PDB file of C-alpha atoms in Angstrom:
ATOM      1  CA  MET A   1       0.000   0.000   0.000  1.00  0.00           C
ATOM      2  CA  ASP A   2       1.367   3.360  -0.950  1.00  0.00           C
ATOM      3  CA  GLY A   3       1.211   5.789   1.927  1.00  0.00           C
ATOM      4  CA  GLY A   4       2.228   8.753  -0.205  1.00  0.00           C
ATOM      5  CA  ASN A   5      -1.334   9.826  -0.924  1.00  0.00           C
ATOM      6  CA  GLN A   6      -2.243  10.140   2.756  1.00  0.00           C
ATOM      7  CA  SER A   7      -1.472  13.856   2.721  1.00  0.00           C
ATOM      8  CA  VAL A   8      -4.252  14.447   0.160  1.00  0.00           C
ATOM      9  CA  VAL A   9      -6.817  13.913   2.933  1.00  0.00           C
ATOM     10  CA  SER A  10      -5.705  15.673   6.109  1.00  0.00           C
ATOM     11  CA  GLU A  11      -9.120  15.511   7.783  1.00  0.00           C
ATOM     12  CA  PHE A  12     -12.430  13.678   7.610  1.00  0.00           C
ATOM     13  CA  VAL A  13     -16.028  14.883   7.878  1.00  0.00           C
ATOM     14  CA  LEU A  14     -18.257  13.092  10.382  1.00  0.00           C
ATOM     15  CA  LEU A  15     -21.909  13.059   9.314  1.00  0.00           C
ATOM     16  CA  GLY A  16     -23.028  12.357  12.892  1.00  0.00           C
ATOM     17  CA  LEU A  17     -26.295  10.854  14.099  1.00  0.00           C
ATOM     18  CA  ASP A  18     -28.803  13.330  12.676  1.00  0.00           C
ATOM     19  CA  ASN A  19     -28.854  16.422  10.442  1.00  0.00           C
ATOM     20  CA  SER A  20     -31.766  18.247  12.089  1.00  0.00           C
ATOM     21  CA  GLN A  21     -30.616  21.252  14.136  1.00  0.00           C
ATOM     22  CA  ASP A  22     -33.422  20.905  16.694  1.00  0.00           C
ATOM     23  CA  THR A  23     -32.712  17.209  17.144  1.00  0.00           C
ATOM     24  CA  GLN A  24     -28.996  17.864  17.590  1.00  0.00           C
ATOM     25  CA  VAL A  25     -29.648  20.341  20.423  1.00  0.00           C
ATOM     26  CA  LEU A  26     -31.801  17.736  22.159  1.00  0.00           C
ATOM     27  CA  LEU A  27     -29.163  15.054  21.603  1.00  0.00           C
ATOM     28  CA  PHE A  28     -26.510  17.409  23.000  1.00  0.00           C
ATOM     29  CA  VAL A  29     -28.422  17.783  26.271  1.00  0.00           C
ATOM     30  CA  VAL A  30     -29.249  14.071  26.523  1.00  0.00           C
ATOM     31  CA  PHE A  31     -25.759  12.744  25.815  1.00  0.00           C
ATOM     32  CA  LEU A  32     -24.070  15.383  27.957  1.00  0.00           C
ATOM     33  CA  MET A  33     -26.195  14.264  30.921  1.00  0.00           C
ATOM     34  CA  LEU A  34     -25.501  10.600  30.151  1.00  0.00           C
ATOM     35  CA  TYR A  35     -21.760  11.242  29.913  1.00  0.00           C
ATOM     36  CA  LEU A  36     -21.726  13.018  33.276  1.00  0.00           C
ATOM     37  CA  ILE A  37     -23.676  10.143  34.844  1.00  0.00           C
ATOM     38  CA  ILE A  38     -21.263   7.598  33.332  1.00  0.00           C
ATOM     39  CA  GLY A  39     -18.237   9.423  34.712  1.00  0.00           C
ATOM     40  CA  SER A  40     -19.676  10.041  38.173  1.00  0.00           C
ATOM     41  CA  GLY A  41     -21.279   6.584  38.509  1.00  0.00           C
ATOM     42  CA  ASN A  42     -18.151   4.648  37.601  1.00  0.00           C
ATOM     43  CA  ALA A  43     -15.949   7.007  39.614  1.00  0.00           C
ATOM     44  CA  VAL A  44     -18.095   6.398  42.712  1.00  0.00           C
ATOM     45  CA  ILE A  45     -17.658   2.634  42.329  1.00  0.00           C
ATOM     46  CA  VAL A  46     -13.869   2.987  41.997  1.00  0.00           C
ATOM     47  CA  ILE A  47     -13.681   5.294  45.043  1.00  0.00           C
ATOM     48  CA  LEU A  48     -15.924   3.009  47.118  1.00  0.00           C
ATOM     49  CA  ILE A  49     -13.828  -0.062  46.375  1.00  0.00           C
ATOM     50  CA  ILE A  50     -10.553   1.751  47.105  1.00  0.00           C
ATOM     51  CA  THR A  51     -11.695   3.364  50.359  1.00  0.00           C
ATOM     52  CA  ASP A  52     -14.023   0.733  51.870  1.00  0.00           C
ATOM     53  CA  PRO A  53     -12.110  -2.153  53.571  1.00  0.00           C
ATOM     54  CA  HIS A  54     -15.175  -4.411  53.209  1.00  0.00           C
ATOM     55  CA  LEU A  55     -14.689  -4.323  49.430  1.00  0.00           C
ATOM     56  CA  HIS A  56     -11.004  -5.248  49.415  1.00  0.00           C
ATOM     57  CA  SER A  57     -11.434  -8.597  47.676  1.00  0.00           C
ATOM     58  CA  PRO A  58     -10.502  -9.951  44.203  1.00  0.00           C
ATOM     59  CA  MET A  59     -14.041  -9.611  42.828  1.00  0.00           C
ATOM     60  CA  TYR A  60     -14.286  -5.923  43.747  1.00  0.00           C
ATOM     61  CA  PHE A  61     -10.714  -5.241  42.639  1.00  0.00           C
ATOM     62  CA  LEU A  62     -11.718  -6.484  39.179  1.00  0.00           C
ATOM     63  CA  LEU A  63     -14.990  -4.537  39.339  1.00  0.00           C
ATOM     64  CA  ALA A  64     -13.041  -1.333  40.071  1.00  0.00           C
ATOM     65  CA  ASN A  65     -10.902  -2.009  37.005  1.00  0.00           C
ATOM     66  CA  LEU A  66     -14.036  -2.587  34.899  1.00  0.00           C
ATOM     67  CA  SER A  67     -15.469   0.760  36.024  1.00  0.00           C
ATOM     68  CA  PHE A  68     -12.147   2.436  35.226  1.00  0.00           C
ATOM     69  CA  VAL A  69     -12.149   0.897  31.739  1.00  0.00           C
ATOM     70  CA  ASP A  70     -15.776   1.970  31.211  1.00  0.00           C
ATOM     71  CA  MET A  71     -14.870   5.591  31.966  1.00  0.00           C
ATOM     72  CA  TRP A  72     -12.218   5.415  29.244  1.00  0.00           C
ATOM     73  CA  LEU A  73     -14.508   3.570  26.830  1.00  0.00           C
ATOM     74  CA  SER A  74     -17.118   6.326  26.982  1.00  0.00           C
ATOM     75  CA  SER A  75     -14.441   9.037  26.737  1.00  0.00           C
ATOM     76  CA  VAL A  76     -12.921   7.850  23.441  1.00  0.00           C
ATOM     77  CA  THR A  77     -15.792   8.998  21.212  1.00  0.00           C
ATOM     78  CA  THR A  78     -18.536  10.573  23.359  1.00  0.00           C
ATOM     79  CA  PRO A  79     -16.953  14.009  24.102  1.00  0.00           C
ATOM     80  CA  LYS A  80     -16.288  14.564  20.392  1.00  0.00           C
ATOM     81  CA  MET A  81     -19.836  13.473  19.528  1.00  0.00           C
ATOM     82  CA  ILE A  82     -21.311  15.840  22.134  1.00  0.00           C
ATOM     83  CA  ALA A  83     -19.234  18.795  20.896  1.00  0.00           C
ATOM     84  CA  ASP A  84     -20.170  18.093  17.267  1.00  0.00           C
ATOM     85  CA  PHE A  85     -23.889  18.394  18.049  1.00  0.00           C
ATOM     86  CA  LEU A  86     -23.304  22.168  18.314  1.00  0.00           C
ATOM     87  CA  ARG A  87     -21.004  22.440  15.303  1.00  0.00           C
ATOM     88  CA  GLU A  88     -21.954  22.933  11.688  1.00  0.00           C
ATOM     89  CA  ASN A  89     -18.665  21.538  10.370  1.00  0.00           C
ATOM     90  CA  LYS A  90     -18.062  18.187  12.040  1.00  0.00           C
ATOM     91  CA  THR A  91     -14.468  17.529  11.003  1.00  0.00           C
ATOM     92  CA  ILE A  92     -11.742  15.434  12.579  1.00  0.00           C
ATOM     93  CA  SER A  93      -8.062  15.459  11.670  1.00  0.00           C
ATOM     94  CA  PHE A  94      -6.343  12.384  10.290  1.00  0.00           C
ATOM     95  CA  GLY A  95      -4.363  12.085  13.527  1.00  0.00           C
ATOM     96  CA  GLY A  96      -7.517  12.438  15.604  1.00  0.00           C
ATOM     97  CA  CYS A  97      -9.226   9.792  13.502  1.00  0.00           C
ATOM     98  CA  VAL A  98      -6.356   7.339  13.920  1.00  0.00           C
ATOM     99  CA  SER A  99      -6.313   8.030  17.668  1.00  0.00           C
ATOM    100  CA  GLN A 100     -10.025   7.233  17.953  1.00  0.00           C
ATOM    101  CA  ILE A 101      -9.559   3.935  16.121  1.00  0.00           C
ATOM    102  CA  PHE A 102      -6.577   2.973  18.264  1.00  0.00           C
ATOM    103  CA  PHE A 103      -8.099   3.802  21.653  1.00  0.00           C
ATOM    104  CA  ALA A 104     -11.553   2.437  20.765  1.00  0.00           C
ATOM    105  CA  HIS A 105     -10.069  -0.986  19.974  1.00  0.00           C
ATOM    106  CA  PHE A 106      -7.533  -0.779  22.812  1.00  0.00           C
ATOM    107  CA  ILE A 107     -10.180  -0.144  25.459  1.00  0.00           C
ATOM    108  CA  ALA A 108     -12.826  -2.461  23.968  1.00  0.00           C
ATOM    109  CA  ALA A 109     -10.457  -5.431  23.650  1.00  0.00           C
ATOM    110  CA  SER A 110      -9.110  -4.802  27.158  1.00  0.00           C
ATOM    111  CA  GLU A 111     -12.664  -4.847  28.531  1.00  0.00           C
ATOM    112  CA  MET A 112     -13.438  -8.105  26.720  1.00  0.00           C
ATOM    113  CA  VAL A 113     -10.453  -9.822  28.318  1.00  0.00           C
ATOM    114  CA  LEU A 114     -11.249  -8.240  31.690  1.00  0.00           C
ATOM    115  CA  LEU A 115     -14.772  -9.695  31.536  1.00  0.00           C
ATOM    116  CA  VAL A 116     -13.179 -13.114  30.964  1.00  0.00           C
ATOM    117  CA  VAL A 117     -10.966 -12.556  34.010  1.00  0.00           C
ATOM    118  CA  MET A 118     -14.036 -11.648  36.078  1.00  0.00           C
ATOM    119  CA  ALA A 119     -15.768 -14.821  34.881  1.00  0.00           C
ATOM    120  CA  TYR A 120     -12.686 -16.837  35.879  1.00  0.00           C
ATOM    121  CA  ASP A 121     -12.810 -15.215  39.320  1.00  0.00           C
ATOM    122  CA  ARG A 122     -16.432 -16.367  39.746  1.00  0.00           C
ATOM    123  CA  TYR A 123     -15.501 -19.826  38.437  1.00  0.00           C
ATOM    124  CA  VAL A 124     -12.782 -20.227  41.073  1.00  0.00           C
ATOM    125  CA  ALA A 125     -15.043 -18.825  43.821  1.00  0.00           C
ATOM    126  CA  ILE A 126     -17.821 -21.327  43.050  1.00  0.00           C
ATOM    127  CA  CYS A 127     -16.017 -24.372  41.648  1.00  0.00           C
ATOM    128  CA  ARG A 128     -12.787 -24.164  43.696  1.00  0.00           C
ATOM    129  CA  PRO A 129     -13.876 -22.336  46.890  1.00  0.00           C
ATOM    130  CA  LEU A 130     -11.210 -23.864  49.169  1.00  0.00           C
ATOM    131  CA  ARG A 131      -8.416 -22.679  46.891  1.00  0.00           C
ATOM    132  CA  TYR A 132      -9.952 -19.302  46.057  1.00  0.00           C
ATOM    133  CA  ALA A 133      -7.739 -17.220  48.359  1.00  0.00           C
ATOM    134  CA  SER A 134      -4.525 -18.829  47.095  1.00  0.00           C
ATOM    135  CA  ILE A 135      -5.460 -18.760  43.396  1.00  0.00           C
ATOM    136  CA  MET A 136      -6.966 -15.262  43.246  1.00  0.00           C
ATOM    137  CA  SER A 137      -4.271 -13.426  45.199  1.00  0.00           C
ATOM    138  CA  LEU A 138      -3.677  -9.715  44.699  1.00  0.00           C
ATOM    139  CA  GLN A 139      -0.577 -10.481  42.645  1.00  0.00           C
ATOM    140  CA  THR A 140      -2.514 -12.863  40.391  1.00  0.00           C
ATOM    141  CA  CYS A 141      -5.352 -10.363  39.930  1.00  0.00           C
ATOM    142  CA  THR A 142      -2.881  -7.612  39.068  1.00  0.00           C
ATOM    143  CA  GLU A 143      -1.124  -9.841  36.519  1.00  0.00           C
ATOM    144  CA  LEU A 144      -4.451 -10.804  34.932  1.00  0.00           C
ATOM    145  CA  VAL A 145      -5.502  -7.154  34.643  1.00  0.00           C
ATOM    146  CA  MET A 146      -2.133  -6.244  33.114  1.00  0.00           C
ATOM    147  CA  THR A 147      -2.586  -9.113  30.650  1.00  0.00           C
ATOM    148  CA  ALA A 148      -5.957  -7.679  29.646  1.00  0.00           C
ATOM    149  CA  TRP A 149      -4.374  -4.279  28.956  1.00  0.00           C
ATOM    150  CA  ALA A 150      -1.497  -5.910  27.027  1.00  0.00           C
ATOM    151  CA  ILE A 151      -3.853  -7.904  24.783  1.00  0.00           C
ATOM    152  CA  GLY A 152      -5.921  -4.774  24.168  1.00  0.00           C
ATOM    153  CA  PHE A 153      -2.786  -2.830  23.227  1.00  0.00           C
ATOM    154  CA  LEU A 154      -1.546  -5.487  20.795  1.00  0.00           C
ATOM    155  CA  HIS A 155      -5.005  -5.745  19.209  1.00  0.00           C
ATOM    156  CA  ALA A 156      -5.202  -1.966  18.731  1.00  0.00           C
ATOM    157  CA  MET A 157      -1.658  -1.816  17.347  1.00  0.00           C
ATOM    158  CA  SER A 158      -2.556  -4.394  14.677  1.00  0.00           C
ATOM    159  CA  HIS A 159      -5.259  -1.999  13.406  1.00  0.00           C
ATOM    160  CA  LEU A 160      -3.089   1.094  13.773  1.00  0.00           C
ATOM    161  CA  VAL A 161      -0.356  -0.369  11.570  1.00  0.00           C
ATOM    162  CA  VAL A 162      -2.920  -0.965   8.812  1.00  0.00           C
ATOM    163  CA  VAL A 163      -4.712   2.396   9.032  1.00  0.00           C
ATOM    164  CA  VAL A 164      -1.616   4.623   8.934  1.00  0.00           C
ATOM    165  CA  GLN A 165      -0.526   2.967   5.669  1.00  0.00           C
ATOM    166  CA  LEU A 166      -3.846   3.359   3.844  1.00  0.00           C
ATOM    167  CA  PRO A 167      -3.788   5.684   0.813  1.00  0.00           C
ATOM    168  CA  PHE A 168      -6.583   8.282   1.090  1.00  0.00           C
ATOM    169  CA  CYS A 169      -7.394  10.489  -1.890  1.00  0.00           C
ATOM    170  CA  GLY A 170     -11.098  11.232  -1.321  1.00  0.00           C
ATOM    171  CA  PRO A 171     -13.994  11.128  -0.581  1.00  0.00           C
ATOM    172  CA  ARG A 172     -13.595  12.028   3.086  1.00  0.00           C
ATOM    173  CA  GLU A 173     -17.099  11.715   4.581  1.00  0.00           C
ATOM    174  CA  ILE A 174     -17.685   9.151   7.354  1.00  0.00           C
ATOM    175  CA  ASP A 175     -21.339   8.332   7.946  1.00  0.00           C
ATOM    176  CA  SER A 176     -21.029   8.019  11.711  1.00  0.00           C
ATOM    177  CA  PHE A 177     -20.276  10.092  14.816  1.00  0.00           C
ATOM    178  CA  PHE A 178     -16.714   8.770  15.142  1.00  0.00           C
ATOM    179  CA  CYS A 179     -13.960   7.187  13.047  1.00  0.00           C
ATOM    180  CA  ASP A 180     -15.173   3.621  12.889  1.00  0.00           C
ATOM    181  CA  LEU A 181     -12.560   1.289  11.387  1.00  0.00           C
ATOM    182  CA  PRO A 182     -14.742  -0.377   8.690  1.00  0.00           C
ATOM    183  CA  LEU A 183     -15.991   3.029   7.486  1.00  0.00           C
ATOM    184  CA  VAL A 184     -12.472   4.483   7.310  1.00  0.00           C
ATOM    185  CA  ILE A 185     -11.223   1.477   5.324  1.00  0.00           C
ATOM    186  CA  LYS A 186     -13.997   2.053   2.755  1.00  0.00           C
ATOM    187  CA  LEU A 187     -12.576   5.549   2.082  1.00  0.00           C
ATOM    188  CA  ALA A 188      -9.165   4.190   1.103  1.00  0.00           C
ATOM    189  CA  CYS A 189      -8.149   4.275  -2.570  1.00  0.00           C
ATOM    190  CA  LEU A 190      -7.951   0.509  -2.964  1.00  0.00           C
ATOM    191  CA  ASP A 191     -10.109  -2.608  -3.068  1.00  0.00           C
ATOM    192  CA  SER A 192     -11.112  -2.866   0.575  1.00  0.00           C
ATOM    193  CA  HIS A 193     -12.837  -6.261   0.452  1.00  0.00           C
ATOM    194  CA  ARG A 194      -9.838  -8.327   1.566  1.00  0.00           C
ATOM    195  CA  LEU A 195      -8.851  -5.728   4.122  1.00  0.00           C
ATOM    196  CA  ASP A 196     -12.377  -5.813   5.552  1.00  0.00           C
ATOM    197  CA  LEU A 197     -12.138  -9.577   5.902  1.00  0.00           C
ATOM    198  CA  LEU A 198      -8.735  -9.255   7.580  1.00  0.00           C
ATOM    199  CA  THR A 199      -9.892  -6.691  10.148  1.00  0.00           C
ATOM    200  CA  ASN A 200     -13.108  -8.637  10.820  1.00  0.00           C
ATOM    201  CA  ALA A 201     -11.009 -11.750  11.401  1.00  0.00           C
ATOM    202  CA  ASP A 202      -8.702  -9.808  13.739  1.00  0.00           C
ATOM    203  CA  CYS A 203     -11.661  -8.551  15.757  1.00  0.00           C
ATOM    204  CA  GLY A 204     -13.216 -12.009  15.617  1.00  0.00           C
ATOM    205  CA  VAL A 205     -10.165 -13.673  17.156  1.00  0.00           C
ATOM    206  CA  VAL A 206     -10.425 -11.448  20.235  1.00  0.00           C
ATOM    207  CA  GLY A 207     -14.208 -11.173  20.430  1.00  0.00           C
ATOM    208  CA  VAL A 208     -15.186 -14.770  19.678  1.00  0.00           C
ATOM    209  CA  THR A 209     -12.366 -16.257  21.790  1.00  0.00           C
ATOM    210  CA  CYS A 210     -13.390 -14.170  24.795  1.00  0.00           C
ATOM    211  CA  PHE A 211     -17.058 -14.970  24.242  1.00  0.00           C
ATOM    212  CA  VAL A 212     -16.381 -18.733  24.067  1.00  0.00           C
ATOM    213  CA  LEU A 213     -14.268 -18.594  27.236  1.00  0.00           C
ATOM    214  CA  LEU A 214     -17.097 -16.746  28.967  1.00  0.00           C
ATOM    215  CA  LEU A 215     -19.623 -19.363  27.871  1.00  0.00           C
ATOM    216  CA  VAL A 216     -17.365 -22.169  29.143  1.00  0.00           C
ATOM    217  CA  SER A 217     -16.829 -20.432  32.486  1.00  0.00           C
ATOM    218  CA  TYR A 218     -20.504 -19.770  33.140  1.00  0.00           C
ATOM    219  CA  THR A 219     -21.496 -23.243  31.963  1.00  0.00           C
ATOM    220  CA  CYS A 220     -19.095 -24.784  34.489  1.00  0.00           C
ATOM    221  CA  ILE A 221     -20.480 -22.473  37.164  1.00  0.00           C
ATOM    222  CA  LEU A 222     -24.090 -23.427  36.412  1.00  0.00           C
ATOM    223  CA  LEU A 223     -23.278 -27.150  36.449  1.00  0.00           C
ATOM    224  CA  THR A 224     -21.454 -26.808  39.774  1.00  0.00           C
ATOM    225  CA  VAL A 225     -24.263 -24.846  41.422  1.00  0.00           C
ATOM    226  CA  ARG A 226     -26.851 -27.295  40.102  1.00  0.00           C
ATOM    227  CA  GLN A 227     -25.032 -30.142  41.855  1.00  0.00           C
ATOM    228  CA  SER A 228     -24.406 -28.181  45.044  1.00  0.00           C
ATOM    229  CA  SER A 229     -26.730 -27.408  47.918  1.00  0.00           C
ATOM    230  CA  SER A 230     -24.253 -24.929  49.417  1.00  0.00           C
ATOM    231  CA  ARG A 231     -25.772 -21.580  50.264  1.00  0.00           C
ATOM    232  CA  GLY A 232     -22.446 -19.913  49.480  1.00  0.00           C
ATOM    233  CA  ALA A 233     -22.467 -21.313  45.965  1.00  0.00           C
ATOM    234  CA  TRP A 234     -25.941 -19.943  45.287  1.00  0.00           C
ATOM    235  CA  LYS A 235     -24.903 -16.593  46.761  1.00  0.00           C
ATOM    236  CA  ALA A 236     -21.879 -16.488  44.461  1.00  0.00           C
ATOM    237  CA  LEU A 237     -24.141 -17.383  41.542  1.00  0.00           C
ATOM    238  CA  SER A 238     -26.263 -14.300  42.233  1.00  0.00           C
ATOM    239  CA  THR A 239     -23.222 -12.117  41.475  1.00  0.00           C
ATOM    240  CA  CYS A 240     -22.809 -13.971  38.172  1.00  0.00           C
ATOM    241  CA  SER A 241     -26.202 -12.766  36.956  1.00  0.00           C
ATOM    242  CA  ALA A 242     -24.855  -9.194  36.962  1.00  0.00           C
ATOM    243  CA  HIS A 243     -21.747 -10.347  35.082  1.00  0.00           C
ATOM    244  CA  VAL A 244     -23.840 -12.133  32.446  1.00  0.00           C
ATOM    245  CA  SER A 245     -25.983  -9.023  31.930  1.00  0.00           C
ATOM    246  CA  VAL A 246     -22.873  -6.915  31.313  1.00  0.00           C
ATOM    247  CA  VAL A 247     -21.408  -9.527  28.952  1.00  0.00           C
ATOM    248  CA  VAL A 248     -24.568  -9.629  26.799  1.00  0.00           C
ATOM    249  CA  LEU A 249     -24.829  -5.824  26.687  1.00  0.00           C
ATOM    250  CA  PHE A 250     -21.182  -5.406  25.681  1.00  0.00           C
ATOM    251  CA  PHE A 251     -20.514  -8.329  23.350  1.00  0.00           C
ATOM    252  CA  GLY A 252     -23.801  -8.139  21.444  1.00  0.00           C
ATOM    253  CA  PRO A 253     -23.155  -4.777  19.705  1.00  0.00           C
ATOM    254  CA  CYS A 254     -19.422  -5.465  19.223  1.00  0.00           C
ATOM    255  CA  ILE A 255     -20.054  -8.765  17.444  1.00  0.00           C
ATOM    256  CA  PHE A 256     -22.592  -7.233  15.047  1.00  0.00           C
ATOM    257  CA  ILE A 257     -20.347  -4.240  14.269  1.00  0.00           C
ATOM    258  CA  TYR A 258     -16.942  -5.868  13.808  1.00  0.00           C
ATOM    259  CA  VAL A 259     -17.251  -9.669  13.664  1.00  0.00           C
ATOM    260  CA  TRP A 260     -20.545 -10.178  11.816  1.00  0.00           C
ATOM    261  CA  PRO A 261     -21.379  -6.745  10.321  1.00  0.00           C
ATOM    262  CA  LEU A 262     -24.954  -6.166   9.161  1.00  0.00           C
ATOM    263  CA  CYS A 263     -24.014  -3.163   6.956  1.00  0.00           C
ATOM    264  CA  ILE A 264     -27.189  -1.261   7.904  1.00  0.00           C
ATOM    265  CA  THR A 265     -26.179   2.347   8.549  1.00  0.00           C
ATOM    266  CA  TRP A 266     -28.796   3.346  11.133  1.00  0.00           C
ATOM    267  CA  LEU A 267     -28.395   0.044  12.997  1.00  0.00           C
ATOM    268  CA  ASP A 268     -24.593   0.346  13.018  1.00  0.00           C
ATOM    269  CA  LYS A 269     -24.926   3.835  14.522  1.00  0.00           C
ATOM    270  CA  PHE A 270     -27.364   2.583  17.163  1.00  0.00           C
ATOM    271  CA  LEU A 271     -25.098  -0.329  18.122  1.00  0.00           C
ATOM    272  CA  ALA A 272     -22.042   1.962  18.267  1.00  0.00           C
ATOM    273  CA  VAL A 273     -23.885   4.376  20.578  1.00  0.00           C
ATOM    274  CA  PHE A 274     -25.120   1.471  22.678  1.00  0.00           C
ATOM    275  CA  TYR A 275     -21.733  -0.086  23.405  1.00  0.00           C
ATOM    276  CA  SER A 276     -19.847   3.223  23.781  1.00  0.00           C
ATOM    277  CA  VAL A 277     -22.465   5.086  25.856  1.00  0.00           C
ATOM    278  CA  PHE A 278     -25.192   2.855  27.247  1.00  0.00           C
ATOM    279  CA  THR A 279     -23.020  -0.102  28.291  1.00  0.00           C
ATOM    280  CA  PRO A 280     -20.729   2.069  30.488  1.00  0.00           C
ATOM    281  CA  LEU A 281     -23.900   3.731  31.797  1.00  0.00           C
ATOM    282  CA  LEU A 282     -25.651   0.468  32.682  1.00  0.00           C
ATOM    283  CA  ASN A 283     -22.647  -1.293  34.241  1.00  0.00           C
ATOM    284  CA  PRO A 284     -22.621   0.723  37.506  1.00  0.00           C
ATOM    285  CA  ALA A 285     -26.420   0.527  37.706  1.00  0.00           C
ATOM    286  CA  ILE A 286     -26.391  -3.264  37.273  1.00  0.00           C
ATOM    287  CA  TYR A 287     -23.678  -3.865  39.853  1.00  0.00           C
ATOM    288  CA  THR A 288     -25.124  -1.368  42.336  1.00  0.00           C
ATOM    289  CA  LEU A 289     -28.696  -2.646  42.144  1.00  0.00           C
ATOM    290  CA  ARG A 290     -27.751  -6.359  42.161  1.00  0.00           C
ATOM    291  CA  ASN A 291     -24.936  -6.265  44.743  1.00  0.00           C
ATOM    292  CA  LYS A 292     -25.711  -5.965  48.459  1.00  0.00           C
ATOM    293  CA  GLU A 293     -22.121  -5.176  49.459  1.00  0.00           C
ATOM    294  CA  ILE A 294     -21.992  -2.210  47.080  1.00  0.00           C
ATOM    295  CA  LYS A 295     -25.328  -0.972  48.464  1.00  0.00           C
ATOM    296  CA  ARG A 296     -23.991  -1.236  52.016  1.00  0.00           C
ATOM    297  CA  ALA A 297     -20.814   0.585  51.011  1.00  0.00           C
ATOM    298  CA  VAL A 298     -22.877   3.417  49.496  1.00  0.00           C
ATOM    299  CA  LYS A 299     -24.869   3.693  52.747  1.00  0.00           C
ATOM    300  CA  ARG A 300     -21.670   3.710  54.823  1.00  0.00           C
ATOM    301  CA  LEU A 301     -20.233   6.438  52.610  1.00  0.00           C
ATOM    302  CA  GLY A 302     -23.463   8.427  52.966  1.00  0.00           C
ATOM    303  CA  ARG A 303     -23.422   8.127  56.773  1.00  0.00           C
ATOM    304  CA  TYR A 304     -19.750   9.093  56.854  1.00  0.00           C
ATOM    305  CA  SER A 305     -20.416  12.164  54.686  1.00  0.00           C
ATOM    306  CA  VAL A 306     -23.332  13.262  56.878  1.00  0.00           C
ATOM    307  CA  GLY A 307     -21.336  12.643  60.053  1.00  0.00           C
ATOM    308  CA  SER A 308     -18.319  14.607  58.827  1.00  0.00           C
ATOM    309  CA  LYS A 309     -20.522  17.596  58.003  1.00  0.00           C
ATOM    310  CA  VAL A 310     -22.043  17.547  61.496  1.00  0.00           C
TER     311      VAL A 310
END
């Protein structure tokens, strides 16, 4: 691929979600509120887990990392989308476009692997309860989280190497609110069919592998609980229901965008908004509403805040 023509296109035009001015003002208000809720909700979970000694366990350590990743996931594309609602010319530089692609895949792949790690944590807690403390030590959890970040980085780098070498000579309009990899590839001055297959396969290796590992983990958990009358096992299973909800919400859109694309513009936009905005929004709500320890920690924090003011 000849990278010499890259300079012909120094920026791209994002067509956004809607062209109506009135609708864009409404969307600006809605998504700004959602973004603030995402940031504050996930930040509260991270702060609670760090400061509350009752939450100093492997499961909550991983949950804090998930909330941290969700804050980054929503911050890759959402701020730009919100700002563009009030702009007539929705442009993004070539460097900005490449950065969005890199960080979107970096964070998304890291979250996929992290969800697998969280499923493994629940597997050990339910299927190997006597060895849980020795297997899921702080050092092991830290290494697993670092592995998730490393896999995400390598996955994103594989896309970055391809994108920076693409020859762009026009057109430069992207029918989305951010630089989505398949849409950027279509703008390149070459036959993009094979490249589409290659990037879909790359995404599929990460996405499908993680999804299969998740299915195996939760299947083992269900079989173990079914054979057990232990109250602790059933209690641990209740935490898995929140994990499964998050997995479905996150993997569903990603699979239909990158692994098995439907090529329906309005649906692709909806799925992209869902996994970049609504999934990070729903994660703290799911874990807060379904987890008694988090609820107790919130109450303790509330009592501490009231007491300190008095």
